[in-house]
């Protein structure tokens, strides 16, 4: 059961964030920024010890919660603890993530299930745990951690892209479902970012036929200069801008490379759609 406590006022001066993946990377940077701005933070991570730096620095302003996003009951406990301390939730940052790099054929069943458990089922669990509160408040802003791989994919990132495409699809449905309830939803689509995510990618057993495609991609990424990677703090700048906009964006890409790659993919998709439109349209029963 999830408590649906709210404060008596609709627009609190001190807002409360529920952030998963808060022990590192973008999640940690967002938790720090929120706390520095004077907001309350329910910081969620699988291992509570990774959140010590937040509670030691910000005290009662941060509530640390050990929860695996694959466990709905653990997330509900974190939500209830946060509501008991802070009374409401204003922002939900669905940020926990897991990566598998390799050709689609190379990924094992265990790896595929693991990445979907975190990146898709985990996202759904966070929504199930927090939406009862947001609906009761008739307010809130959900920030869905996606990726530019949710708009385009290339060799080697098939499993990551598959989960991000899934998140993008379910979130598009949320736009229509939650807007009438006063709840905003934004997909955050980072490009390459200097976090531990890339270093912690789960690699597959390789098949030599993919050496000239998949392995070359990894080699290229590994050879990029530090300036090719955005910092987590800069990504948080974009997230904060989205939360402060009069009209929250449905999507926000972070980094010029992500913007360009997404634009290129969309233009190519539209061009192919137009090229094949005569064949597609001929399927209509009226023709």
PDB file of C-alpha atoms in Angstrom:
ATOM      1  CA  UNK A   1       0.000   0.000   0.000  1.00  0.00           C
ATOM      2  CA  UNK A   2       1.238   3.500  -0.838  1.00  0.00           C
ATOM      3  CA  UNK A   3       0.310   6.465   1.315  1.00  0.00           C
ATOM      4  CA  UNK A   4      -1.161   9.442  -0.536  1.00  0.00           C
ATOM      5  CA  UNK A   5      -0.427  12.167   1.988  1.00  0.00           C
ATOM      6  CA  UNK A   6      -0.228  15.722   0.729  1.00  0.00           C
ATOM      7  CA  UNK A   7       0.360  19.096   2.298  1.00  0.00           C
ATOM      8  CA  UNK A   8      -2.530  21.529   2.483  1.00  0.00           C
ATOM      9  CA  UNK A   9      -0.960  23.890  -0.048  1.00  0.00           C
ATOM     10  CA  UNK A  10      -0.741  23.271  -3.783  1.00  0.00           C
ATOM     11  CA  UNK A  11       2.541  24.999  -4.592  1.00  0.00           C
ATOM     12  CA  UNK A  12       5.072  24.419  -1.809  1.00  0.00           C
ATOM     13  CA  UNK A  13       8.106  26.663  -1.569  1.00  0.00           C
ATOM     14  CA  UNK A  14      10.190  23.586  -0.760  1.00  0.00           C
ATOM     15  CA  UNK A  15       9.664  20.842  -3.292  1.00  0.00           C
ATOM     16  CA  UNK A  16      10.365  17.137  -2.916  1.00  0.00           C
ATOM     17  CA  UNK A  17      12.190  14.942  -5.418  1.00  0.00           C
ATOM     18  CA  UNK A  18      12.016  11.145  -5.676  1.00  0.00           C
ATOM     19  CA  UNK A  19      15.201  10.134  -7.511  1.00  0.00           C
ATOM     20  CA  UNK A  20      16.247   6.601  -8.422  1.00  0.00           C
ATOM     21  CA  UNK A  21      19.832   5.795  -9.330  1.00  0.00           C
ATOM     22  CA  UNK A  22      20.814   8.538  -6.891  1.00  0.00           C
ATOM     23  CA  UNK A  23      24.179   7.113  -5.836  1.00  0.00           C
ATOM     24  CA  UNK A  24      26.083   7.980  -9.025  1.00  0.00           C
ATOM     25  CA  UNK A  25      26.042   9.739 -12.373  1.00  0.00           C
ATOM     26  CA  UNK A  26      23.121  11.905 -13.413  1.00  0.00           C
ATOM     27  CA  UNK A  27      20.992  10.710 -10.495  1.00  0.00           C
ATOM     28  CA  UNK A  28      23.575  11.815  -7.943  1.00  0.00           C
ATOM     29  CA  UNK A  29      24.167  15.122  -9.718  1.00  0.00           C
ATOM     30  CA  UNK A  30      20.422  15.790  -9.751  1.00  0.00           C
ATOM     31  CA  UNK A  31      20.070  14.906  -6.066  1.00  0.00           C
ATOM     32  CA  UNK A  32      22.902  17.282  -5.166  1.00  0.00           C
ATOM     33  CA  UNK A  33      21.440  20.078  -7.290  1.00  0.00           C
ATOM     34  CA  UNK A  34      17.993  19.665  -5.780  1.00  0.00           C
ATOM     35  CA  UNK A  35      19.384  19.717  -2.248  1.00  0.00           C
ATOM     36  CA  UNK A  36      21.577  22.732  -3.011  1.00  0.00           C
ATOM     37  CA  UNK A  37      18.461  24.549  -4.219  1.00  0.00           C
ATOM     38  CA  UNK A  38      16.823  23.901  -0.850  1.00  0.00           C
ATOM     39  CA  UNK A  39      14.514  21.108  -1.978  1.00  0.00           C
ATOM     40  CA  UNK A  40      13.939  17.807  -0.216  1.00  0.00           C
ATOM     41  CA  UNK A  41      15.227  14.595  -1.781  1.00  0.00           C
ATOM     42  CA  UNK A  42      14.134  10.982  -1.450  1.00  0.00           C
ATOM     43  CA  UNK A  43      17.332   9.411  -2.772  1.00  0.00           C
ATOM     44  CA  UNK A  44      16.932   5.819  -3.928  1.00  0.00           C
ATOM     45  CA  UNK A  45      19.653   3.326  -4.814  1.00  0.00           C
ATOM     46  CA  UNK A  46      20.166  -0.412  -4.549  1.00  0.00           C
ATOM     47  CA  UNK A  47      22.913   0.065  -1.959  1.00  0.00           C
ATOM     48  CA  UNK A  48      22.220   2.594   0.777  1.00  0.00           C
ATOM     49  CA  UNK A  49      25.926   3.070   1.489  1.00  0.00           C
ATOM     50  CA  UNK A  50      26.216   4.828  -1.860  1.00  0.00           C
ATOM     51  CA  UNK A  51      23.900   7.541  -0.537  1.00  0.00           C
ATOM     52  CA  UNK A  52      25.905   8.331   2.600  1.00  0.00           C
ATOM     53  CA  UNK A  53      27.580  11.313   0.957  1.00  0.00           C
ATOM     54  CA  UNK A  54      24.166  12.921   0.474  1.00  0.00           C
ATOM     55  CA  UNK A  55      22.815  12.354   3.972  1.00  0.00           C
ATOM     56  CA  UNK A  56      26.078  13.421   5.611  1.00  0.00           C
ATOM     57  CA  UNK A  57      26.142  16.717   3.710  1.00  0.00           C
ATOM     58  CA  UNK A  58      22.439  17.607   3.659  1.00  0.00           C
ATOM     59  CA  UNK A  59      21.130  15.930   6.818  1.00  0.00           C
ATOM     60  CA  UNK A  60      17.359  15.662   7.209  1.00  0.00           C
ATOM     61  CA  UNK A  61      16.877  17.351   3.839  1.00  0.00           C
ATOM     62  CA  UNK A  62      17.743  14.003   2.214  1.00  0.00           C
ATOM     63  CA  UNK A  63      16.070  10.695   2.987  1.00  0.00           C
ATOM     64  CA  UNK A  64      18.107   7.751   1.718  1.00  0.00           C
ATOM     65  CA  UNK A  65      16.257   4.603   0.723  1.00  0.00           C
ATOM     66  CA  UNK A  66      17.721   1.278  -0.305  1.00  0.00           C
ATOM     67  CA  UNK A  67      15.510  -0.148  -3.034  1.00  0.00           C
ATOM     68  CA  UNK A  68      15.947  -2.172  -6.188  1.00  0.00           C
ATOM     69  CA  UNK A  69      13.743  -0.787  -8.959  1.00  0.00           C
ATOM     70  CA  UNK A  70      12.944  -4.390  -9.871  1.00  0.00           C
ATOM     71  CA  UNK A  71      11.052  -4.642  -6.549  1.00  0.00           C
ATOM     72  CA  UNK A  72       7.748  -2.774  -6.387  1.00  0.00           C
ATOM     73  CA  UNK A  73       7.391  -3.425  -2.650  1.00  0.00           C
ATOM     74  CA  UNK A  74      10.798  -1.877  -1.912  1.00  0.00           C
ATOM     75  CA  UNK A  75       9.900   1.198  -3.965  1.00  0.00           C
ATOM     76  CA  UNK A  76       6.543   1.530  -2.214  1.00  0.00           C
ATOM     77  CA  UNK A  77       8.349   1.443   1.130  1.00  0.00           C
ATOM     78  CA  UNK A  78      10.647   4.229  -0.073  1.00  0.00           C
ATOM     79  CA  UNK A  79       7.658   6.306  -1.199  1.00  0.00           C
ATOM     80  CA  UNK A  80       5.874   5.805   2.125  1.00  0.00           C
ATOM     81  CA  UNK A  81       8.977   6.779   4.101  1.00  0.00           C
ATOM     82  CA  UNK A  82       9.373   9.886   1.965  1.00  0.00           C
ATOM     83  CA  UNK A  83       5.755  10.904   2.413  1.00  0.00           C
ATOM     84  CA  UNK A  84       5.959  10.439   6.165  1.00  0.00           C
ATOM     85  CA  UNK A  85       8.930  12.793   6.312  1.00  0.00           C
ATOM     86  CA  UNK A  86       8.158  15.343   3.589  1.00  0.00           C
ATOM     87  CA  UNK A  87       4.397  15.058   3.014  1.00  0.00           C
ATOM     88  CA  UNK A  88       4.399  15.076  -0.782  1.00  0.00           C
ATOM     89  CA  UNK A  89       6.329  14.305  -3.963  1.00  0.00           C
ATOM     90  CA  UNK A  90       6.714  16.954  -6.655  1.00  0.00           C
ATOM     91  CA  UNK A  91       9.254  15.403  -9.029  1.00  0.00           C
ATOM     92  CA  UNK A  92       9.920  11.777  -9.915  1.00  0.00           C
ATOM     93  CA  UNK A  93      13.253  11.201 -11.665  1.00  0.00           C
ATOM     94  CA  UNK A  94      13.242   7.699 -13.130  1.00  0.00           C
ATOM     95  CA  UNK A  95      16.977   7.419 -13.496  1.00  0.00           C
ATOM     96  CA  UNK A  96      18.232   3.916 -12.660  1.00  0.00           C
ATOM     97  CA  UNK A  97      19.840   2.253 -15.673  1.00  0.00           C
ATOM     98  CA  UNK A  98      21.790  -0.775 -16.838  1.00  0.00           C
ATOM     99  CA  UNK A  99      23.630  -1.354 -20.104  1.00  0.00           C
ATOM    100  CA  UNK A 100      24.597  -4.286 -22.321  1.00  0.00           C
ATOM    101  CA  UNK A 101      26.934  -3.623 -25.248  1.00  0.00           C
ATOM    102  CA  UNK A 102      27.243  -6.021 -28.160  1.00  0.00           C
ATOM    103  CA  UNK A 103      25.504  -7.325 -31.250  1.00  0.00           C
ATOM    104  CA  UNK A 104      21.872  -8.286 -30.797  1.00  0.00           C
ATOM    105  CA  UNK A 105      22.687 -11.927 -31.531  1.00  0.00           C
ATOM    106  CA  UNK A 106      25.467 -11.947 -28.939  1.00  0.00           C
ATOM    107  CA  UNK A 107      23.333 -10.964 -25.941  1.00  0.00           C
ATOM    108  CA  UNK A 108      22.440 -13.884 -23.691  1.00  0.00           C
ATOM    109  CA  UNK A 109      18.934 -14.481 -22.404  1.00  0.00           C
ATOM    110  CA  UNK A 110      20.119 -13.606 -18.890  1.00  0.00           C
ATOM    111  CA  UNK A 111      21.578 -10.292 -20.079  1.00  0.00           C
ATOM    112  CA  UNK A 112      18.427  -9.382 -21.992  1.00  0.00           C
ATOM    113  CA  UNK A 113      16.221 -10.159 -19.001  1.00  0.00           C
ATOM    114  CA  UNK A 114      18.508  -8.185 -16.678  1.00  0.00           C
ATOM    115  CA  UNK A 115      18.498  -5.050 -18.815  1.00  0.00           C
ATOM    116  CA  UNK A 116      14.731  -5.162 -19.316  1.00  0.00           C
ATOM    117  CA  UNK A 117      14.181  -5.777 -15.588  1.00  0.00           C
ATOM    118  CA  UNK A 118      16.001  -2.546 -14.733  1.00  0.00           C
ATOM    119  CA  UNK A 119      15.369  -0.278 -17.711  1.00  0.00           C
ATOM    120  CA  UNK A 120      11.742  -1.169 -18.458  1.00  0.00           C
ATOM    121  CA  UNK A 121      10.152  -3.094 -15.577  1.00  0.00           C
ATOM    122  CA  UNK A 122      12.040  -0.837 -13.159  1.00  0.00           C
ATOM    123  CA  UNK A 123      10.599   2.261 -14.815  1.00  0.00           C
ATOM    124  CA  UNK A 124       7.109   0.775 -14.593  1.00  0.00           C
ATOM    125  CA  UNK A 125       7.594  -0.079 -10.917  1.00  0.00           C
ATOM    126  CA  UNK A 126       8.647   3.482 -10.098  1.00  0.00           C
ATOM    127  CA  UNK A 127       5.530   4.744 -11.869  1.00  0.00           C
ATOM    128  CA  UNK A 128       3.293   2.285 -10.012  1.00  0.00           C
ATOM    129  CA  UNK A 129       4.847   3.312  -6.696  1.00  0.00           C
ATOM    130  CA  UNK A 130       4.608   7.086  -7.191  1.00  0.00           C
ATOM    131  CA  UNK A 131       1.564   7.727  -9.387  1.00  0.00           C
ATOM    132  CA  UNK A 132      -1.039   7.163  -6.627  1.00  0.00           C
ATOM    133  CA  UNK A 133       0.519  10.090  -4.748  1.00  0.00           C
ATOM    134  CA  UNK A 134       0.793  12.338  -7.804  1.00  0.00           C
ATOM    135  CA  UNK A 135      -2.805  11.576  -8.793  1.00  0.00           C
ATOM    136  CA  UNK A 136      -4.034  12.397  -5.287  1.00  0.00           C
ATOM    137  CA  UNK A 137      -2.138  15.693  -5.416  1.00  0.00           C
ATOM    138  CA  UNK A 138      -3.276  16.373  -9.005  1.00  0.00           C
ATOM    139  CA  UNK A 139       0.236  17.635  -9.600  1.00  0.00           C
ATOM    140  CA  UNK A 140       3.783  16.516 -10.192  1.00  0.00           C
ATOM    141  CA  UNK A 141       6.386  16.142 -12.905  1.00  0.00           C
ATOM    142  CA  UNK A 142       7.794  12.790 -14.010  1.00  0.00           C
ATOM    143  CA  UNK A 143      11.247  12.850 -15.616  1.00  0.00           C
ATOM    144  CA  UNK A 144      11.784   9.644 -17.551  1.00  0.00           C
ATOM    145  CA  UNK A 145      15.432   8.727 -18.029  1.00  0.00           C
ATOM    146  CA  UNK A 146      15.751   7.704 -21.669  1.00  0.00           C
ATOM    147  CA  UNK A 147      18.652   8.224 -24.083  1.00  0.00           C
ATOM    148  CA  UNK A 148      19.268   9.409 -27.589  1.00  0.00           C
ATOM    149  CA  UNK A 149      19.321   5.663 -28.231  1.00  0.00           C
ATOM    150  CA  UNK A 150      15.567   5.861 -27.634  1.00  0.00           C
ATOM    151  CA  UNK A 151      15.302   7.761 -30.916  1.00  0.00           C
ATOM    152  CA  UNK A 152      17.997   6.059 -32.971  1.00  0.00           C
ATOM    153  CA  UNK A 153      20.328   3.091 -32.703  1.00  0.00           C
ATOM    154  CA  UNK A 154      23.507   1.798 -34.256  1.00  0.00           C
ATOM    155  CA  UNK A 155      25.533  -1.397 -34.170  1.00  0.00           C
ATOM    156  CA  UNK A 156      26.342  -2.543 -30.656  1.00  0.00           C
ATOM    157  CA  UNK A 157      23.606  -0.769 -28.713  1.00  0.00           C
ATOM    158  CA  UNK A 158      20.629  -2.895 -29.745  1.00  0.00           C
ATOM    159  CA  UNK A 159      19.753  -4.047 -26.236  1.00  0.00           C
ATOM    160  CA  UNK A 160      20.118  -0.574 -24.723  1.00  0.00           C
ATOM    161  CA  UNK A 161      18.062   0.912 -27.563  1.00  0.00           C
ATOM    162  CA  UNK A 162      15.382  -1.769 -27.234  1.00  0.00           C
ATOM    163  CA  UNK A 163      14.759  -0.788 -23.611  1.00  0.00           C
ATOM    164  CA  UNK A 164      14.855   2.931 -24.332  1.00  0.00           C
ATOM    165  CA  UNK A 165      12.453   2.585 -27.265  1.00  0.00           C
ATOM    166  CA  UNK A 166      10.129   0.750 -24.869  1.00  0.00           C
ATOM    167  CA  UNK A 167      10.370   3.597 -22.350  1.00  0.00           C
ATOM    168  CA  UNK A 168       9.700   6.153 -25.086  1.00  0.00           C
ATOM    169  CA  UNK A 169       6.599   4.265 -26.222  1.00  0.00           C
ATOM    170  CA  UNK A 170       5.045   3.849 -22.799  1.00  0.00           C
ATOM    171  CA  UNK A 171       5.873   7.468 -21.975  1.00  0.00           C
ATOM    172  CA  UNK A 172       4.126   8.741 -25.109  1.00  0.00           C
ATOM    173  CA  UNK A 173       1.022   7.005 -23.777  1.00  0.00           C
ATOM    174  CA  UNK A 174       1.560   8.688 -20.402  1.00  0.00           C
ATOM    175  CA  UNK A 175       1.468  12.130 -22.055  1.00  0.00           C
ATOM    176  CA  UNK A 176      -2.208  11.627 -22.856  1.00  0.00           C
ATOM    177  CA  UNK A 177      -3.074   9.703 -19.705  1.00  0.00           C
ATOM    178  CA  UNK A 178      -1.552  12.051 -17.136  1.00  0.00           C
ATOM    179  CA  UNK A 179      -1.922  15.534 -18.619  1.00  0.00           C
ATOM    180  CA  UNK A 180      -5.659  15.681 -17.768  1.00  0.00           C
ATOM    181  CA  UNK A 181      -4.707  14.786 -14.185  1.00  0.00           C
ATOM    182  CA  UNK A 182      -2.329  17.738 -13.840  1.00  0.00           C
ATOM    183  CA  UNK A 183       0.824  15.605 -14.042  1.00  0.00           C
ATOM    184  CA  UNK A 184       3.627  16.580 -16.415  1.00  0.00           C
ATOM    185  CA  UNK A 185       5.890  14.032 -18.101  1.00  0.00           C
ATOM    186  CA  UNK A 186       9.234  14.659 -19.810  1.00  0.00           C
ATOM    187  CA  UNK A 187      11.583  12.211 -21.523  1.00  0.00           C
ATOM    188  CA  UNK A 188      15.231  13.091 -20.875  1.00  0.00           C
ATOM    189  CA  UNK A 189      17.423  11.874 -23.755  1.00  0.00           C
ATOM    190  CA  UNK A 190      21.121  12.286 -22.887  1.00  0.00           C
ATOM    191  CA  UNK A 191      23.845  11.844 -25.447  1.00  0.00           C
ATOM    192  CA  UNK A 192      27.231  10.456 -24.430  1.00  0.00           C
ATOM    193  CA  UNK A 193      27.795  11.512 -20.834  1.00  0.00           C
ATOM    194  CA  UNK A 194      30.869  11.185 -18.631  1.00  0.00           C
ATOM    195  CA  UNK A 195      29.435   8.915 -15.943  1.00  0.00           C
ATOM    196  CA  UNK A 196      30.257   5.436 -14.696  1.00  0.00           C
ATOM    197  CA  UNK A 197      27.489   4.010 -16.920  1.00  0.00           C
ATOM    198  CA  UNK A 198      29.792   3.482 -19.910  1.00  0.00           C
ATOM    199  CA  UNK A 199      32.536   2.005 -17.750  1.00  0.00           C
ATOM    200  CA  UNK A 200      30.068  -0.435 -16.199  1.00  0.00           C
ATOM    201  CA  UNK A 201      28.531  -1.740 -19.419  1.00  0.00           C
ATOM    202  CA  UNK A 202      27.953  -5.484 -19.422  1.00  0.00           C
ATOM    203  CA  UNK A 203      29.810  -6.931 -22.404  1.00  0.00           C
ATOM    204  CA  UNK A 204      28.790 -10.036 -24.312  1.00  0.00           C
ATOM    205  CA  UNK A 205      30.631 -13.082 -25.571  1.00  0.00           C
ATOM    206  CA  UNK A 206      31.713 -11.946 -29.007  1.00  0.00           C
ATOM    207  CA  UNK A 207      31.129 -13.399 -32.472  1.00  0.00           C
ATOM    208  CA  UNK A 208      33.953 -12.593 -34.897  1.00  0.00           C
ATOM    209  CA  UNK A 209      31.590 -11.721 -37.760  1.00  0.00           C
ATOM    210  CA  UNK A 210      30.697  -8.546 -35.873  1.00  0.00           C
ATOM    211  CA  UNK A 211      34.285  -7.366 -35.344  1.00  0.00           C
ATOM    212  CA  UNK A 212      34.110  -4.815 -38.167  1.00  0.00           C
ATOM    213  CA  UNK A 213      30.849  -3.325 -36.953  1.00  0.00           C
ATOM    214  CA  UNK A 214      30.156  -3.716 -33.256  1.00  0.00           C
ATOM    215  CA  UNK A 215      33.754  -3.803 -32.065  1.00  0.00           C
ATOM    216  CA  UNK A 216      34.657  -0.827 -34.261  1.00  0.00           C
ATOM    217  CA  UNK A 217      31.875   1.194 -32.644  1.00  0.00           C
ATOM    218  CA  UNK A 218      33.209   0.435 -29.165  1.00  0.00           C
ATOM    219  CA  UNK A 219      36.717   1.283 -30.338  1.00  0.00           C
ATOM    220  CA  UNK A 220      35.487   4.597 -31.733  1.00  0.00           C
ATOM    221  CA  UNK A 221      33.674   5.507 -28.520  1.00  0.00           C
ATOM    222  CA  UNK A 222      36.711   4.545 -26.458  1.00  0.00           C
ATOM    223  CA  UNK A 223      38.892   6.801 -28.586  1.00  0.00           C
ATOM    224  CA  UNK A 224      36.757   9.906 -28.215  1.00  0.00           C
ATOM    225  CA  UNK A 225      38.314  12.860 -26.369  1.00  0.00           C
ATOM    226  CA  UNK A 226      36.857  13.889 -22.997  1.00  0.00           C
ATOM    227  CA  UNK A 227      35.273  16.924 -24.649  1.00  0.00           C
ATOM    228  CA  UNK A 228      32.985  14.588 -26.630  1.00  0.00           C
ATOM    229  CA  UNK A 229      31.216  13.607 -23.416  1.00  0.00           C
ATOM    230  CA  UNK A 230      28.765  15.849 -21.604  1.00  0.00           C
ATOM    231  CA  UNK A 231      29.043  16.161 -17.845  1.00  0.00           C
ATOM    232  CA  UNK A 232      26.280  15.009 -15.526  1.00  0.00           C
ATOM    233  CA  UNK A 233      26.018  18.558 -14.166  1.00  0.00           C
ATOM    234  CA  UNK A 234      25.303  19.938 -17.637  1.00  0.00           C
ATOM    235  CA  UNK A 235      22.612  17.302 -18.154  1.00  0.00           C
ATOM    236  CA  UNK A 236      21.072  18.393 -14.853  1.00  0.00           C
ATOM    237  CA  UNK A 237      21.051  21.996 -16.130  1.00  0.00           C
ATOM    238  CA  UNK A 238      18.753  20.836 -18.934  1.00  0.00           C
ATOM    239  CA  UNK A 239      16.559  18.828 -16.558  1.00  0.00           C
ATOM    240  CA  UNK A 240      16.088  21.822 -14.258  1.00  0.00           C
ATOM    241  CA  UNK A 241      15.255  24.023 -17.262  1.00  0.00           C
ATOM    242  CA  UNK A 242      12.558  21.532 -18.273  1.00  0.00           C
ATOM    243  CA  UNK A 243      11.033  21.578 -14.784  1.00  0.00           C
ATOM    244  CA  UNK A 244      10.937  25.374 -14.719  1.00  0.00           C
ATOM    245  CA  UNK A 245       9.417  25.885 -18.174  1.00  0.00           C
ATOM    246  CA  UNK A 246       5.862  27.227 -18.338  1.00  0.00           C
ATOM    247  CA  UNK A 247       5.087  24.387 -20.736  1.00  0.00           C
ATOM    248  CA  UNK A 248       7.155  21.323 -19.927  1.00  0.00           C
ATOM    249  CA  UNK A 249       8.666  19.637 -22.992  1.00  0.00           C
ATOM    250  CA  UNK A 250       7.652  16.090 -23.805  1.00  0.00           C
ATOM    251  CA  UNK A 251      11.268  15.408 -24.763  1.00  0.00           C
ATOM    252  CA  UNK A 252      14.580  17.105 -24.157  1.00  0.00           C
ATOM    253  CA  UNK A 253      17.831  15.850 -25.666  1.00  0.00           C
ATOM    254  CA  UNK A 254      21.052  16.834 -23.923  1.00  0.00           C
ATOM    255  CA  UNK A 255      24.127  17.721 -25.934  1.00  0.00           C
ATOM    256  CA  UNK A 256      24.501  19.006 -29.490  1.00  0.00           C
ATOM    257  CA  UNK A 257      25.612  15.590 -30.768  1.00  0.00           C
ATOM    258  CA  UNK A 258      22.426  13.998 -29.435  1.00  0.00           C
ATOM    259  CA  UNK A 259      20.321  16.717 -31.052  1.00  0.00           C
ATOM    260  CA  UNK A 260      22.069  16.238 -34.399  1.00  0.00           C
ATOM    261  CA  UNK A 261      21.941  12.438 -34.298  1.00  0.00           C
ATOM    262  CA  UNK A 262      18.240  12.441 -33.434  1.00  0.00           C
ATOM    263  CA  UNK A 263      17.492  14.991 -36.157  1.00  0.00           C
ATOM    264  CA  UNK A 264      19.423  12.962 -38.744  1.00  0.00           C
ATOM    265  CA  UNK A 265      17.539   9.802 -37.791  1.00  0.00           C
ATOM    266  CA  UNK A 266      14.146  11.526 -37.951  1.00  0.00           C
ATOM    267  CA  UNK A 267      14.883  13.144 -41.328  1.00  0.00           C
ATOM    268  CA  UNK A 268      15.959   9.775 -42.760  1.00  0.00           C
ATOM    269  CA  UNK A 269      12.826   8.132 -41.378  1.00  0.00           C
ATOM    270  CA  UNK A 270      10.548  10.764 -42.906  1.00  0.00           C
ATOM    271  CA  UNK A 271      12.371  10.501 -46.245  1.00  0.00           C
ATOM    272  CA  UNK A 272      11.840   6.741 -46.340  1.00  0.00           C
ATOM    273  CA  UNK A 273       8.211   7.151 -45.270  1.00  0.00           C
ATOM    274  CA  UNK A 274       7.651   9.556 -48.172  1.00  0.00           C
ATOM    275  CA  UNK A 275       9.545   7.359 -50.638  1.00  0.00           C
ATOM    276  CA  UNK A 276       7.376   4.358 -49.865  1.00  0.00           C
ATOM    277  CA  UNK A 277       4.124   6.274 -49.368  1.00  0.00           C
ATOM    278  CA  UNK A 278       2.680   5.191 -52.765  1.00  0.00           C
ATOM    279  CA  UNK A 279       3.141   1.532 -51.827  1.00  0.00           C
ATOM    280  CA  UNK A 280       1.855   2.117 -48.300  1.00  0.00           C
ATOM    281  CA  UNK A 281      -1.179   4.100 -49.466  1.00  0.00           C
ATOM    282  CA  UNK A 282      -2.076   1.442 -52.039  1.00  0.00           C
ATOM    283  CA  UNK A 283      -2.917  -0.889 -49.149  1.00  0.00           C
ATOM    284  CA  UNK A 284      -6.023   1.193 -48.328  1.00  0.00           C
ATOM    285  CA  UNK A 285      -9.217  -0.713 -49.061  1.00  0.00           C
ATOM    286  CA  UNK A 286     -10.545   2.288 -50.994  1.00  0.00           C
ATOM    287  CA  UNK A 287      -7.838   1.871 -53.658  1.00  0.00           C
TER     288      UNK A 287
END
